[in-house]
CSV table of C-alpha atoms in Angstrom, one decimal:
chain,number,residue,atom,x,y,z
A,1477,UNK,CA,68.2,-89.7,0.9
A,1478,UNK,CA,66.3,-87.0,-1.0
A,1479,UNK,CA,64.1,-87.9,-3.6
A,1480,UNK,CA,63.8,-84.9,-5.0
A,1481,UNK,CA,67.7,-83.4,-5.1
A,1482,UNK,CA,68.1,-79.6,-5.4
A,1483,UNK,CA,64.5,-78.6,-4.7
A,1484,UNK,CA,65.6,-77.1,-1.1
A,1485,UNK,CA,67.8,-75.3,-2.4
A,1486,UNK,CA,66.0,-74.1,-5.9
A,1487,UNK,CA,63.2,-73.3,-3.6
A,1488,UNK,CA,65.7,-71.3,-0.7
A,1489,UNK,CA,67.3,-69.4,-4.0
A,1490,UNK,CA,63.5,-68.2,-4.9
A,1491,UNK,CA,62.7,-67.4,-1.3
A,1492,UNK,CA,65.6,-65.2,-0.9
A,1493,UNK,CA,65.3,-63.5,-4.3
A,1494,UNK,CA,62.0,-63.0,-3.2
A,1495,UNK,CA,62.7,-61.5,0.3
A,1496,UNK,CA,64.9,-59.2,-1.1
A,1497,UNK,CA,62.6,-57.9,-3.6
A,1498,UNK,CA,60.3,-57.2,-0.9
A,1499,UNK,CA,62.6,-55.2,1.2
A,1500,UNK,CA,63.5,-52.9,-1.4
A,1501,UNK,CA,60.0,-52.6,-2.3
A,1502,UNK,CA,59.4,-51.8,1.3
A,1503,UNK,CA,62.2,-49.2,1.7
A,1504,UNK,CA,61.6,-47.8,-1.4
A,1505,UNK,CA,57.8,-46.9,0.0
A,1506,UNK,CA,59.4,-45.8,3.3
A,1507,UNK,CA,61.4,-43.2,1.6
A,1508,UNK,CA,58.4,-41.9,-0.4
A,1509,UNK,CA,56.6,-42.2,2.9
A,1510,UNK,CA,58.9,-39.7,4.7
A,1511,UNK,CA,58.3,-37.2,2.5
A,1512,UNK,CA,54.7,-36.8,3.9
A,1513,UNK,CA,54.3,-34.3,6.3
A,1514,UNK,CA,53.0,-35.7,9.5
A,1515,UNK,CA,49.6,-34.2,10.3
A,1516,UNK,CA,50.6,-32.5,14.1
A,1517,UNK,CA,53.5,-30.5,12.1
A,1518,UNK,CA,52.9,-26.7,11.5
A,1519,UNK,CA,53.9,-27.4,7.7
A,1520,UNK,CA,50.8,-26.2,6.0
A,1521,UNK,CA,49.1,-29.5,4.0
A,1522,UNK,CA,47.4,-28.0,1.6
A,1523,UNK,CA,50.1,-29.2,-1.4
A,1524,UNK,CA,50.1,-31.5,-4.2
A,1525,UNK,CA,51.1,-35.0,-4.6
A,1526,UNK,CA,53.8,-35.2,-7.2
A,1527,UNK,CA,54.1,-38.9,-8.2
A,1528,UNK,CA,56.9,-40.0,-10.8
A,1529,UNK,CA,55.3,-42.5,-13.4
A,1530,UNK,CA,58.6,-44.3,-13.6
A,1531,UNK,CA,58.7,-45.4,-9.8
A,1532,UNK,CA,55.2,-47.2,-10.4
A,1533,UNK,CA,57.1,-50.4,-12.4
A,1534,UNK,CA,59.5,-50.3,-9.9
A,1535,UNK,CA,57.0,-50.3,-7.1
A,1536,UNK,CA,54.9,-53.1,-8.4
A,1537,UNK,CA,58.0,-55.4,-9.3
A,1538,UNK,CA,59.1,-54.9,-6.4
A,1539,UNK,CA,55.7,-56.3,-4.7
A,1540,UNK,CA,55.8,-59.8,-7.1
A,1541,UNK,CA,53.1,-57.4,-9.4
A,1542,UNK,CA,54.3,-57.4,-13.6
A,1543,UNK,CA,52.6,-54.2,-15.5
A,1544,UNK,CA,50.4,-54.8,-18.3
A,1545,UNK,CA,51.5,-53.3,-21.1
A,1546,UNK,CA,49.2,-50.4,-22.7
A,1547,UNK,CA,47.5,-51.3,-25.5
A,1548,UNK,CA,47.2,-49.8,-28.7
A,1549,UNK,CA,43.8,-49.1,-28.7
A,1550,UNK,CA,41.6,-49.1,-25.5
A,1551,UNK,CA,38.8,-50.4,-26.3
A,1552,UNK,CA,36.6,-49.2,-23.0
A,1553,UNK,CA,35.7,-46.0,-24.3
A,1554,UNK,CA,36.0,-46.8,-28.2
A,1555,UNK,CA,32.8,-46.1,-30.0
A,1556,UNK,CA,31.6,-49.7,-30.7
A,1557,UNK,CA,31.2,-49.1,-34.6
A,1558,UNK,CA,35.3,-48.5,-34.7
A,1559,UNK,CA,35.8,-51.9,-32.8
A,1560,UNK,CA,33.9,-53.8,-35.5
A,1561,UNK,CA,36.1,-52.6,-37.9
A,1562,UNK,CA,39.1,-52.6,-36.5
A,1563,UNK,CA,38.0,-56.5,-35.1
A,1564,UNK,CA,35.7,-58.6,-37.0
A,1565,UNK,CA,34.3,-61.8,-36.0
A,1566,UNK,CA,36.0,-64.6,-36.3
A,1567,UNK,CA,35.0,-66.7,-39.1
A,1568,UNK,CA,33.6,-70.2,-38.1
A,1569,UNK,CA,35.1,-72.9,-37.2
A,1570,UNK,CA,34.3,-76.4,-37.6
A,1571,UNK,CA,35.2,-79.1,-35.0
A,1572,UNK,CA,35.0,-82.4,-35.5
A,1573,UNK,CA,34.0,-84.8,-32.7
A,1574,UNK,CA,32.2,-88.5,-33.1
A,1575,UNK,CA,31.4,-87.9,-36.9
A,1576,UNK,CA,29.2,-85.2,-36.0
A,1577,UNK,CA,29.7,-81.3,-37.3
A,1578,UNK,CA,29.6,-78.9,-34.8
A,1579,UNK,CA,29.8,-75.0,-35.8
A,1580,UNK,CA,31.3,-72.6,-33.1
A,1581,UNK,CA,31.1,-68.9,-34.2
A,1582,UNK,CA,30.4,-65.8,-31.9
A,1583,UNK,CA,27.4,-63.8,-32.6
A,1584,UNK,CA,28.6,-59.5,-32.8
A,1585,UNK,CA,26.7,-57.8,-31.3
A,1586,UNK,CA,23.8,-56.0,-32.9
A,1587,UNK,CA,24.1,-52.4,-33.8
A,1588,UNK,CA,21.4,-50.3,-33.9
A,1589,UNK,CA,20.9,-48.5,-37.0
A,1590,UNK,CA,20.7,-44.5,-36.8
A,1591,UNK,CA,17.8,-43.3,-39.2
A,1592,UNK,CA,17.7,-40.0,-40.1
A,1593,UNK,CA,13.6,-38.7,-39.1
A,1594,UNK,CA,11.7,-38.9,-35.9
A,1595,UNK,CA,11.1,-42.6,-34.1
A,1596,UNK,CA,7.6,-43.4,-33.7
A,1597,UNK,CA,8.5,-43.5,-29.7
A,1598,UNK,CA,9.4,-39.8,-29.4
A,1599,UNK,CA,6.0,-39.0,-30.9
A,1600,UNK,CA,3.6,-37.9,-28.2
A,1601,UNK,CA,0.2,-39.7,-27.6
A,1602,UNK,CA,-1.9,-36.6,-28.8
A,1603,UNK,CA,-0.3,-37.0,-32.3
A,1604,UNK,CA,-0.4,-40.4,-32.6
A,1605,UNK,CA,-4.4,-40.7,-31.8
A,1606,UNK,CA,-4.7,-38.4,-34.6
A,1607,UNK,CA,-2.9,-40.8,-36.5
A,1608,UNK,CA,-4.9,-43.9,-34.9
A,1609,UNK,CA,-8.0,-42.0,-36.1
A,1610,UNK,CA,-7.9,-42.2,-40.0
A,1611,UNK,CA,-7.6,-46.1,-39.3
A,1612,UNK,CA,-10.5,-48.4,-40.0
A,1613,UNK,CA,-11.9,-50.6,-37.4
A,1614,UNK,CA,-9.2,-53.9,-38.5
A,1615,UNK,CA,-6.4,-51.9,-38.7
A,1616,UNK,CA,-6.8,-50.1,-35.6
A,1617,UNK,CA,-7.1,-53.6,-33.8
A,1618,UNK,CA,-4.1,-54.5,-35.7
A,1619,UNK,CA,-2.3,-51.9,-34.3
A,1620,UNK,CA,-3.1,-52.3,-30.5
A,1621,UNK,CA,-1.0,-55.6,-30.7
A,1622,UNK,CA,2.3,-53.9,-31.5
A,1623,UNK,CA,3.3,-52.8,-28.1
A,1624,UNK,CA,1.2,-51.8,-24.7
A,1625,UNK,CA,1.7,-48.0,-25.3
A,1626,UNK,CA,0.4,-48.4,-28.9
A,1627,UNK,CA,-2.2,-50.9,-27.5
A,1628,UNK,CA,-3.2,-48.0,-24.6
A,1629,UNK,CA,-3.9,-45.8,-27.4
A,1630,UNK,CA,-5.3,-47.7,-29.7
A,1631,UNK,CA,-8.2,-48.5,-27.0
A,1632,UNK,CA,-8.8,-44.4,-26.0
A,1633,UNK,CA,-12.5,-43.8,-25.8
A,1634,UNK,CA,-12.2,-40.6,-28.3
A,1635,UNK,CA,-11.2,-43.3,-31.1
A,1636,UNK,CA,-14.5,-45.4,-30.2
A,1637,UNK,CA,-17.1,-42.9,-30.5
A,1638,UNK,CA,-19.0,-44.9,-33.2
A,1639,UNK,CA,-19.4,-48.1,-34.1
A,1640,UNK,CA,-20.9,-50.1,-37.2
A,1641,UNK,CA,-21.2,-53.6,-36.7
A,1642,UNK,CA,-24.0,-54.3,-39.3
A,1643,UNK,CA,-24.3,-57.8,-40.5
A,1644,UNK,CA,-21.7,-58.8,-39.0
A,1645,UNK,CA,-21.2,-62.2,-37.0
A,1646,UNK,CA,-20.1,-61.1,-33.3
A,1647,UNK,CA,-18.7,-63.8,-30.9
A,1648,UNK,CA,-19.1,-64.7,-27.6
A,1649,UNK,CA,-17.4,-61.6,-25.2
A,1650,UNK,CA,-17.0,-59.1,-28.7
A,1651,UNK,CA,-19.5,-56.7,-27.4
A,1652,UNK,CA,-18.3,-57.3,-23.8
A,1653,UNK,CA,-14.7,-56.0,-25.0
A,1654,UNK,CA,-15.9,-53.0,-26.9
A,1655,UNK,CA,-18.7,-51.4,-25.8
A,1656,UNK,CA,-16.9,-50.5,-22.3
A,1657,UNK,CA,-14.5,-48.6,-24.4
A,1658,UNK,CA,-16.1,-45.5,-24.4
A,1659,UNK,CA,-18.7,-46.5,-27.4
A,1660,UNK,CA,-21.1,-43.6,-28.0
A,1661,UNK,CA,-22.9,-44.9,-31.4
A,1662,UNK,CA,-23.2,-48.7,-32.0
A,1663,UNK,CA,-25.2,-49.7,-35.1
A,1664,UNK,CA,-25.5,-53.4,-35.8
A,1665,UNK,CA,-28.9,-54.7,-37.1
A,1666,UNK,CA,-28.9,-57.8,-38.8
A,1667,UNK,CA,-26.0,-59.1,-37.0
A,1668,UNK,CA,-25.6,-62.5,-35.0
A,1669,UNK,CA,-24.8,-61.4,-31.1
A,1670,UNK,CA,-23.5,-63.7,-29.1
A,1671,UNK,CA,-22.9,-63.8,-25.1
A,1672,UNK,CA,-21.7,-60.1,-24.7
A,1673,UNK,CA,-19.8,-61.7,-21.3
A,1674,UNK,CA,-19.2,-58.1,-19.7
A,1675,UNK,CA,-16.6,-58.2,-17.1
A,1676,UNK,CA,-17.9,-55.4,-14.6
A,1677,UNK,CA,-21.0,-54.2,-14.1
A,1678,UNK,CA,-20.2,-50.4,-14.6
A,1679,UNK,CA,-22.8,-48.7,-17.1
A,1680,UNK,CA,-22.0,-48.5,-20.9
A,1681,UNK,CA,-21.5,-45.2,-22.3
A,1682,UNK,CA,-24.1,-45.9,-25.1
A,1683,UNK,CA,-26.6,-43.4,-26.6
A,1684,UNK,CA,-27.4,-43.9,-29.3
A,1685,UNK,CA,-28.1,-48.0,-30.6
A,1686,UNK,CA,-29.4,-49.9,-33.6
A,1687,UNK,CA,-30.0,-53.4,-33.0
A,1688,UNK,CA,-32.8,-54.0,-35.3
A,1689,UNK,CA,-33.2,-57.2,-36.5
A,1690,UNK,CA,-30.8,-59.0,-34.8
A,1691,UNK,CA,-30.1,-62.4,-34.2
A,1692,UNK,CA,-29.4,-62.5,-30.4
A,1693,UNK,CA,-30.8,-64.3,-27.2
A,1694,UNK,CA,-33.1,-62.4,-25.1
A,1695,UNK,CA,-31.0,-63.3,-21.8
A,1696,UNK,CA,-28.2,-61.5,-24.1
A,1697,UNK,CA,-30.1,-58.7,-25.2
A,1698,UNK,CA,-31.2,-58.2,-21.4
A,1699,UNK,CA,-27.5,-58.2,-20.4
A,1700,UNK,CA,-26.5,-55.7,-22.8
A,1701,UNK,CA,-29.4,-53.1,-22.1
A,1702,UNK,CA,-29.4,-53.2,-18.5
A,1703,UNK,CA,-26.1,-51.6,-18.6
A,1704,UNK,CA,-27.3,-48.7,-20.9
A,1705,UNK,CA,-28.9,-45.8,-18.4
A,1706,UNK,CA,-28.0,-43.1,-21.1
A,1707,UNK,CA,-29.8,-44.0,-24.0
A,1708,UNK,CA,-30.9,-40.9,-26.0
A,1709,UNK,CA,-32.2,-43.4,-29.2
A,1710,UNK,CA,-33.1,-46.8,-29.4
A,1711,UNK,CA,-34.4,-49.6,-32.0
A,1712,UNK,CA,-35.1,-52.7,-31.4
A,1713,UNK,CA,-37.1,-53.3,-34.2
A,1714,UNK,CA,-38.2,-57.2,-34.9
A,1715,UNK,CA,-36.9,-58.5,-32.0
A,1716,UNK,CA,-38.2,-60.5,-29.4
A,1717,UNK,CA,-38.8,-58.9,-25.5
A,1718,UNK,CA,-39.5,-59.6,-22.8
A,1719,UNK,CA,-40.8,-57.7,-19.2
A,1720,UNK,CA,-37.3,-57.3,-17.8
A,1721,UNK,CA,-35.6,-55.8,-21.5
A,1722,UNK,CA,-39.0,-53.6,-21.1
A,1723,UNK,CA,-37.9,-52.3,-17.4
A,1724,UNK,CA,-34.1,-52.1,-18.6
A,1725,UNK,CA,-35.2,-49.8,-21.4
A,1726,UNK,CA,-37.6,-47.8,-18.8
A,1727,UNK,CA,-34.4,-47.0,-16.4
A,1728,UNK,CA,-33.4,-44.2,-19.4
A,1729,UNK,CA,-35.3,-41.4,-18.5
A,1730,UNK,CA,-33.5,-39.5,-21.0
A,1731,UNK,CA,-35.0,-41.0,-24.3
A,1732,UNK,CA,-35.9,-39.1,-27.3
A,1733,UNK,CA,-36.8,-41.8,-29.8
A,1734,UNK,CA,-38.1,-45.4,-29.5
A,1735,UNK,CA,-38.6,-47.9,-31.9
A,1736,UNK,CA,-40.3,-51.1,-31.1
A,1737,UNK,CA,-42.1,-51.9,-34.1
A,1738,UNK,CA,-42.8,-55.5,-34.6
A,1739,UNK,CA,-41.6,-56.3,-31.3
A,1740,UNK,CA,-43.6,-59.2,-28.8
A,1741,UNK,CA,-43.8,-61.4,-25.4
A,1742,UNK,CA,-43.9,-58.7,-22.8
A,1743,UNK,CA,-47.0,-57.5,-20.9
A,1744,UNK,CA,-49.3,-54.4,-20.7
A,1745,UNK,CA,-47.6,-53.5,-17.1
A,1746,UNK,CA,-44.4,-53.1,-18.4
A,1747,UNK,CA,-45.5,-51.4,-21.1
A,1748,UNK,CA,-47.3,-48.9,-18.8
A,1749,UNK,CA,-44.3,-48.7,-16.6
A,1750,UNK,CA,-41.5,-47.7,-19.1
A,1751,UNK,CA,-44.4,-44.9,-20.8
A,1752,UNK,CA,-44.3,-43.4,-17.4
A,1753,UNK,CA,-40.4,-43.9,-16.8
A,1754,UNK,CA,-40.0,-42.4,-20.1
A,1755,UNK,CA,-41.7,-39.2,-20.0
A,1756,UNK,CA,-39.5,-37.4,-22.0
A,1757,UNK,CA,-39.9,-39.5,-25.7
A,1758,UNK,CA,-40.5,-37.5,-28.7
A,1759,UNK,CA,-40.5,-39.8,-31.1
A,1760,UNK,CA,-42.5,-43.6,-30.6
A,1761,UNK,CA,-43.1,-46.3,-33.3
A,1762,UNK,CA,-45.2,-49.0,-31.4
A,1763,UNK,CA,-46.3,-50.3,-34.6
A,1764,UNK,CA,-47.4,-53.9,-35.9
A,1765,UNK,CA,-46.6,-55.6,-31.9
A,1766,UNK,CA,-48.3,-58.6,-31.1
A,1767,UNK,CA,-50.7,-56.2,-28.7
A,1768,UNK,CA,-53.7,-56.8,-27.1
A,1769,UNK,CA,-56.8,-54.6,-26.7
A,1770,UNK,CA,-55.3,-54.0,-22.9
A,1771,UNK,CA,-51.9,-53.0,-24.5
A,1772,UNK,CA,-53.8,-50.4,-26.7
A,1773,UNK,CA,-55.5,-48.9,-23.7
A,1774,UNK,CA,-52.3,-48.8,-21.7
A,1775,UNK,CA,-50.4,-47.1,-24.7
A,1776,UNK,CA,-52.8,-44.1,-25.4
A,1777,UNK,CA,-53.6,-43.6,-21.7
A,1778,UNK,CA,-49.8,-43.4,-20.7
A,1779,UNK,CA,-48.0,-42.3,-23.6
A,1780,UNK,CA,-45.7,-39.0,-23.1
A,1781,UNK,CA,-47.4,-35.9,-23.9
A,1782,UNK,CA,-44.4,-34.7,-25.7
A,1783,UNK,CA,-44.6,-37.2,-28.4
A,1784,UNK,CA,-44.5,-35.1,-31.8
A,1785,UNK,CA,-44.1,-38.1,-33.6
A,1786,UNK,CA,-46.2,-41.7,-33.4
A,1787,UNK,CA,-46.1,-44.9,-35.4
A,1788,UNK,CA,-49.4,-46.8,-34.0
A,1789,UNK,CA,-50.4,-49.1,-37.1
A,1790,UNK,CA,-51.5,-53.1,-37.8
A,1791,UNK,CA,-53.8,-53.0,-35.3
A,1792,UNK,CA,-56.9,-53.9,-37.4
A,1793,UNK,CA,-59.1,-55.0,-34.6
A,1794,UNK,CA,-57.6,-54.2,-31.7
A,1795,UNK,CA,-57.5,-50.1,-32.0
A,1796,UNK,CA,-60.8,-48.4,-32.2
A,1797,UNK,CA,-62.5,-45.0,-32.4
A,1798,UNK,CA,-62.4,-44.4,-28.9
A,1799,UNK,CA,-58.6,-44.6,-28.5
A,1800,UNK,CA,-58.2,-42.3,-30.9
A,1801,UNK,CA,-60.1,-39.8,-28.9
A,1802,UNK,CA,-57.9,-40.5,-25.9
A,1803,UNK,CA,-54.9,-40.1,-27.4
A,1804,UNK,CA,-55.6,-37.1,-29.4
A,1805,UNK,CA,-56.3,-35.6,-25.7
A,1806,UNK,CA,-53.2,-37.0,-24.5
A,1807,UNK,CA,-50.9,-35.4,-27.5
A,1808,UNK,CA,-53.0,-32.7,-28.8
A,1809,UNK,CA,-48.9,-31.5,-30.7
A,1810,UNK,CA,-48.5,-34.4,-33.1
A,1811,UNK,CA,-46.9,-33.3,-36.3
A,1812,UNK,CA,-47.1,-37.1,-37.7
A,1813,UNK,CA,-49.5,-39.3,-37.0
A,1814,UNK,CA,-49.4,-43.1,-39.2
A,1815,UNK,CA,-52.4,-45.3,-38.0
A,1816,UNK,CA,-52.5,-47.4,-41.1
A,1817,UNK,CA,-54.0,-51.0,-41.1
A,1818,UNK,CA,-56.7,-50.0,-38.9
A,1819,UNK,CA,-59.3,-51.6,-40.3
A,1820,UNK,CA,-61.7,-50.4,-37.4
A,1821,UNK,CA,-61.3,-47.0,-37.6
A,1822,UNK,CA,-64.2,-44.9,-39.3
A,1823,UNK,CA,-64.9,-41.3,-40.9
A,1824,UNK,CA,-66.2,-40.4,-37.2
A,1825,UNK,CA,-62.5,-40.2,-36.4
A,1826,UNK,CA,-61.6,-37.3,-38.3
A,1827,UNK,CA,-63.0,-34.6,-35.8
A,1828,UNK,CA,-60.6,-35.2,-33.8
A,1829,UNK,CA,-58.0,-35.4,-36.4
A,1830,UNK,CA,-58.8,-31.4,-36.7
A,1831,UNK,CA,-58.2,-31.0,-33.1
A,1832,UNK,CA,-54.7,-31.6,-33.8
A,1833,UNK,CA,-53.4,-28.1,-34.6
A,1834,UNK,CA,-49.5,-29.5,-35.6
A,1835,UNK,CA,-50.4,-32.1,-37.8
A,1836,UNK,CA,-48.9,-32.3,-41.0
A,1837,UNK,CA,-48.7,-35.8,-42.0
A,1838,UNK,CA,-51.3,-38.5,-41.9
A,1839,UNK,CA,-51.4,-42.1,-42.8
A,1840,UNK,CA,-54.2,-44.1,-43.1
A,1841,UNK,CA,-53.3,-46.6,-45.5
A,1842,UNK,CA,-55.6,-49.9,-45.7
A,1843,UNK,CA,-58.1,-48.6,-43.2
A,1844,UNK,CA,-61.1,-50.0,-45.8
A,1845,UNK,CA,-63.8,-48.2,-43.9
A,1846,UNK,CA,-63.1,-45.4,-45.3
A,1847,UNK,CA,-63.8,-44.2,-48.5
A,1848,UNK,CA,-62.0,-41.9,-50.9
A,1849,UNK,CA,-64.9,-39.6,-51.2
A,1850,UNK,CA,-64.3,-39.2,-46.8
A,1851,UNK,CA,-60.3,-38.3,-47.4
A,1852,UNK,CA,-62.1,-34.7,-49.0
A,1853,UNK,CA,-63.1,-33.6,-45.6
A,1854,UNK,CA,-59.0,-34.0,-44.5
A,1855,UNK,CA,-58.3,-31.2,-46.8
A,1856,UNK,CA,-59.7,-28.8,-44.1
A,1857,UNK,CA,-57.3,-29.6,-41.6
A,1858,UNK,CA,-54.7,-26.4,-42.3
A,1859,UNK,CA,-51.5,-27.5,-41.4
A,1860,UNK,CA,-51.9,-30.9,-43.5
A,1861,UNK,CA,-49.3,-31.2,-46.3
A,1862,UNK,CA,-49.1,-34.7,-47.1
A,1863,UNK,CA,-51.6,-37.8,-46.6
A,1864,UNK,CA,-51.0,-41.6,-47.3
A,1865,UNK,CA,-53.8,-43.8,-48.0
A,1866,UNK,CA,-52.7,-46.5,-50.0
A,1867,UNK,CA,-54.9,-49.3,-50.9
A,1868,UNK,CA,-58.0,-47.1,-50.2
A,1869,UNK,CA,-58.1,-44.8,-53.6
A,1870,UNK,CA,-58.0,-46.4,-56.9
A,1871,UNK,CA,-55.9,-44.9,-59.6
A,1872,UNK,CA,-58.7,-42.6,-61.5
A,1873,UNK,CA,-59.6,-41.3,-57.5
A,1874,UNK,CA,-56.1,-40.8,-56.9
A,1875,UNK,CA,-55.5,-38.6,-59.5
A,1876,UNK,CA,-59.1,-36.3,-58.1
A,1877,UNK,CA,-58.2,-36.3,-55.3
A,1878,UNK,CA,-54.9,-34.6,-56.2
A,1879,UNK,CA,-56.8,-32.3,-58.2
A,1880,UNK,CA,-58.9,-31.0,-55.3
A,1881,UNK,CA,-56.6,-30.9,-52.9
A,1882,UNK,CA,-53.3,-29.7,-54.1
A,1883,UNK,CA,-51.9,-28.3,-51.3
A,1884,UNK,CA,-51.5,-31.7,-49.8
A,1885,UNK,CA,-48.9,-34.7,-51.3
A,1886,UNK,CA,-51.4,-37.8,-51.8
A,1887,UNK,CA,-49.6,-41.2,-51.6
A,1888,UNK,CA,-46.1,-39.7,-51.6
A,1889,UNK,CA,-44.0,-42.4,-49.2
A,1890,UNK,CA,-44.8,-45.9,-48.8
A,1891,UNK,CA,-42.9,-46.0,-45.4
A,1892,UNK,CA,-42.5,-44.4,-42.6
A,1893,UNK,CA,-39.6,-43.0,-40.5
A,1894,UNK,CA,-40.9,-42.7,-37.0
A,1895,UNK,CA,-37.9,-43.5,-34.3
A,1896,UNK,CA,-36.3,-45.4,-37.5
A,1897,UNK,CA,-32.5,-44.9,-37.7
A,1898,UNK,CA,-32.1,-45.2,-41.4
A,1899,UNK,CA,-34.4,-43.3,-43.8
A,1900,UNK,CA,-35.4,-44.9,-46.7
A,1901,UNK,CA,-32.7,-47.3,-48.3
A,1902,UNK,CA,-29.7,-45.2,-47.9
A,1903,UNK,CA,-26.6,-47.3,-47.9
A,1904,UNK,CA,-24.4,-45.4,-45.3
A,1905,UNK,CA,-23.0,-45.7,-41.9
A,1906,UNK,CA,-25.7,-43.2,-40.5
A,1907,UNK,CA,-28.4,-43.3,-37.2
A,1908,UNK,CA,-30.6,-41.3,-37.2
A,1909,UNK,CA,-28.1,-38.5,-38.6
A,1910,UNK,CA,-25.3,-39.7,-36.8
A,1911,UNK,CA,-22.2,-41.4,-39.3
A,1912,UNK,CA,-20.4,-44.1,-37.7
A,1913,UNK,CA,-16.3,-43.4,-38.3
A,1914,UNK,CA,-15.6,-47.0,-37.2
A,1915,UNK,CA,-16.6,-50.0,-39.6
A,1916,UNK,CA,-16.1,-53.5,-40.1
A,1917,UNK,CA,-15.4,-54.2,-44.0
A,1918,UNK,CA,-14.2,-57.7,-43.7
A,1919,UNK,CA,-16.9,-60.2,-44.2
A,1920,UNK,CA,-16.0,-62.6,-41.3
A,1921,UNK,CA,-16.6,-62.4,-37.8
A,1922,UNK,CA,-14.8,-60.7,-34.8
C-alpha cells in the first residue's frame, strides 16, 4: 500500500509536461538551426543574424528558464546621485530580542561632493613648495603629517636652507632628523642639545653654524661636527672642547671664519694641527681660552697668513712682546687687530704695529703698561681710523687725545666682531649676514 497516494502519478504528469516542453524547445532550435548555412556550402557567409525578440520567451520557457521582467529603471548605468533620490534609505528599524534594543539601518553610501576650484592633489609639487615656503617652522611640520606626498614635500632640502633654533630646548634625535635635510644655515646658541642620534653617517650639508653658548655634551657636539666637512663659518663660542671636536673642525679646509673665544680642554697639538688644516681662515677670534704660553707660541707661529681679521685678547701673562713680532711677520695684511687685556705688552710693541700697512682698527683696552701719553705715537700709523683703549685713558685724556688725533675714533665700540655671527645686540634671525627663513616661535621644545 502506498503511503503516499497520487505522488507517482503527480510526479509522471510533471515529468511529461516537462518532456514535452523540452522537445518543442528542441525542435524549435532545430528549425532556427537549419537556417544556417553549413560552412562547406558555396552560399557566401558573410550575412547578418536576424534574431526575432519574441522567440527568446519562447526559447527560454521552453528550456524550464522564466524571463525577468525589465525593470523601470536600470540601475547599472544610473548616475548614483539619481538612485538616492529615487531610493532612500530605509529608515531604522528597531528589533526587539531579550530586552535588549538593537538598531539595524544600512549606511548609503558616501557621495563625494563636487567643489567648484582646483583640489589640492591636481596641484603640482613646484607650486606647492612655493606654498610650503611662506610657512613657519611649526606649521610646516604640521603639514608633513597630512599625507606622504605632502610629507615628501614638506621635507625638500630647498625649504630647509636655514634654520633658527636659538634658545630652544632640542631632544634627543631633533638635530639627527633635521640637519640631514639639506640644512645650509643652523643658528642655535643658547639652546639645550641633546643626543643628535644621526642615523647614517653621510656628511651634513652645513655651512654656515652658531652654536655659541650652548648647553650640549662634548661626546654630542663631537658627533655633530664630525659630520660637517663644508663648514664656511663657525662659532663655538663658550663651549667646552676637546682634541677630537679640534681635529673635526680641522677636516674643513674651506673655513673663512672661526670663533673660539672662551673656549678650553684641548691641547697645543691640536691647536697647531687644525691652523695648518685650515689655511684658508680669514677671520680668527682665539680670544679669552684657557691657553698656555705653549698655545700662544703655536697660535702665532701657525696661524694662516690670510687672516685679515684676529681676536687674540685676555692673555695678560701669557702673550708677550715677542709674539707680537712673530705674528706681525706672519700676517703682515691685518685690517683689525684686538689684543686687549694684555697686561704684558709694552710701548716697544708699536714698531711693529706700523709694519702693518692694512691696519685700521686697534684695541688695546686694559693693557696698563701703557700710557695715554704712548697712544700719540699710534696716530702715525696712516691707515688707522679707530683705536680702543678703554680703562687706559681717563676722561680729561680722553677727550686730548681726540683733540690731537682726529682722524682716528678713540673708544668708539666696547666689543668686538671678529668671527662673531651677530653684531652688536641686534635681535634678528641673522649669521653673520645670513637671515634664517625657518624659526621656532613656540616656547617649548621639539
Amino acid at each position: 500500500m502506498e503511503r503516499y497516494p497520487g505522488r507517482a502519478q503527480f510526479g509522471g504528469a510533471a515529468a511529461a509536461q516537462r518532456g514535452g516542453a523540452g522537445r518543442d524547445a528542441r525542435s524549435c532550435c532545430w528549425r532556427h538551426l537549419q537556417e544556417i548555412p553549413a560552412s562547406d556550402s558555396n552560399v557566401s557567409t558573410s550575412f547578418t543574424w536576424s534574431w526575432d525578440p519574441t522567440k527568446t520567451s519562447e526559447l527560454l520557457s521552453g528550456m524550464g528558464v522564466s524571463v525577468l521582467k525589465k525593470e523601470k529603471l536600470g540601475s547599472e548605468n544610473t548616475p548614483q546621485e539619481l538612485l538616492v533620490s529615487l531610493y532612500p534609505p530605509q529608515k531604522r528599524q528597531k528589533v526587539k530580542e531579550k530586552d535588549k534594543d538593537f538598531v539595524i539601518a544600512r549606511r548609503p553610501r558616501l557621495l563625494r561632493e563636487t567643489e567648484s576650484g582646483i583640489s589640492w592633489d591636481a596641484l603640482p609639487d613646484e607650486l606647492l613648495l612655493g606654498i610650503f615656503a611662506y610657512l613657519p617652522l611649526i606649521d610646516l611640520l604640521k603639514v608633513s603629517q597630512i599625507c606622504k606626498r605632502w610629507q615628501r614635500l614638506a621635507f625638500d632640502e630647498s625649504l630647509w636652507q636655514t634654520l633658527d633654533l636659538t634658545g630652544k630646548n632640542l631632544l634627543p634625535g631633533v638635530i639627527g632628523q633635521l640637519l640631514p635635510v639639506g640644512v645650509n644655515v643652523l643658528r642655535c646658541p643658547r639652546s639645550c642639545i641633546g643626543k643628535p642620534l644621526f642615523k647614517n653617517n653621510r656628511p651634513l650639508r652645513v655651512q654656515h653654524m652658531d652654536m655659541s653658548n650652548c648647553t650640549i655634551n662634548v661626546a654630542d657636539l663631537h658627533t655633530i661636527l664630525c659630520h660637517c666637512d663644508r663648514l664656511q663659518n663657525l662659532s663655538l663660542e663658550g663651549l667646552v672642547l676637546s682634541d677630537d671636536i679640534i681635529r673635526s673642525i680641522a677636516q674643513n679646509s674651506s673655513l673663512v671664519r672661526l670663533n673660539l673665544s672662551g673656549c678650553s680642554e684641548f691641547s697645543a697639538e691640536a691647536l697647531t694641527m687644525m691652523l695648518i688644516s685650515c689655511s684658508g681662515l680669514e677671520e680668527l677670534n682665539l680670544s679669552w681660552c684657557d691657553f698656555t704660553a705653549d698655545h700662544i707660541k703655536a697660535a702665532v707661529n701657525h696661524i694662516s697668513t690670510n687672516v685679515t681679521q684676529l681676536n687674540f685678547s685676555g692673555y695678560r701673562q701669557n702673550l708677550q712682546i715677542s709674539d707680537i713680532k712673530t705674528l706681525v711677520t706672519r700676517c703682515p695684511y691685518l685690517v683689525q687687530l684686538d689684543l686687549s687685556d694684555s697686561a704684558m705688552l709694552k710701548p716697544e710693541c708699536f714698531q711693529y704695529f706700523h709694519q702693518l700697512i692694512c691696519l685700521q682698527h686697534l684695541s688695546l683696552s686694559r693693557c696698563y703698561q701703557i700710557s695715554p701719553a704712548d697712544l700719540l705715537e699710534l696716530g702715525e700709523i696712516p691707515t688707522l681710523k679707530t683705536l680702543q683703549a678703554f680703562g687706559i685713558v681717563t676722561d680729561n685724556s680722553l677727550q686730548l687725545l681726540k683733540e690731537t688725533l682726529p682722524h682716528i675714533k678713540i673708544n668708539c665700540s666696547h666689543f668686538t666682531t671678529i668671527a662673531r655671527p651677530t653684531v652688536g645686540s641686534k635681535k634678528n634671525q641673522e649669521i653673520w649676514g645670513i637671515k634664517c627663513r625657518l624659526t621656532l616661535r613656540n616656547p617649548s621644545g621639539l
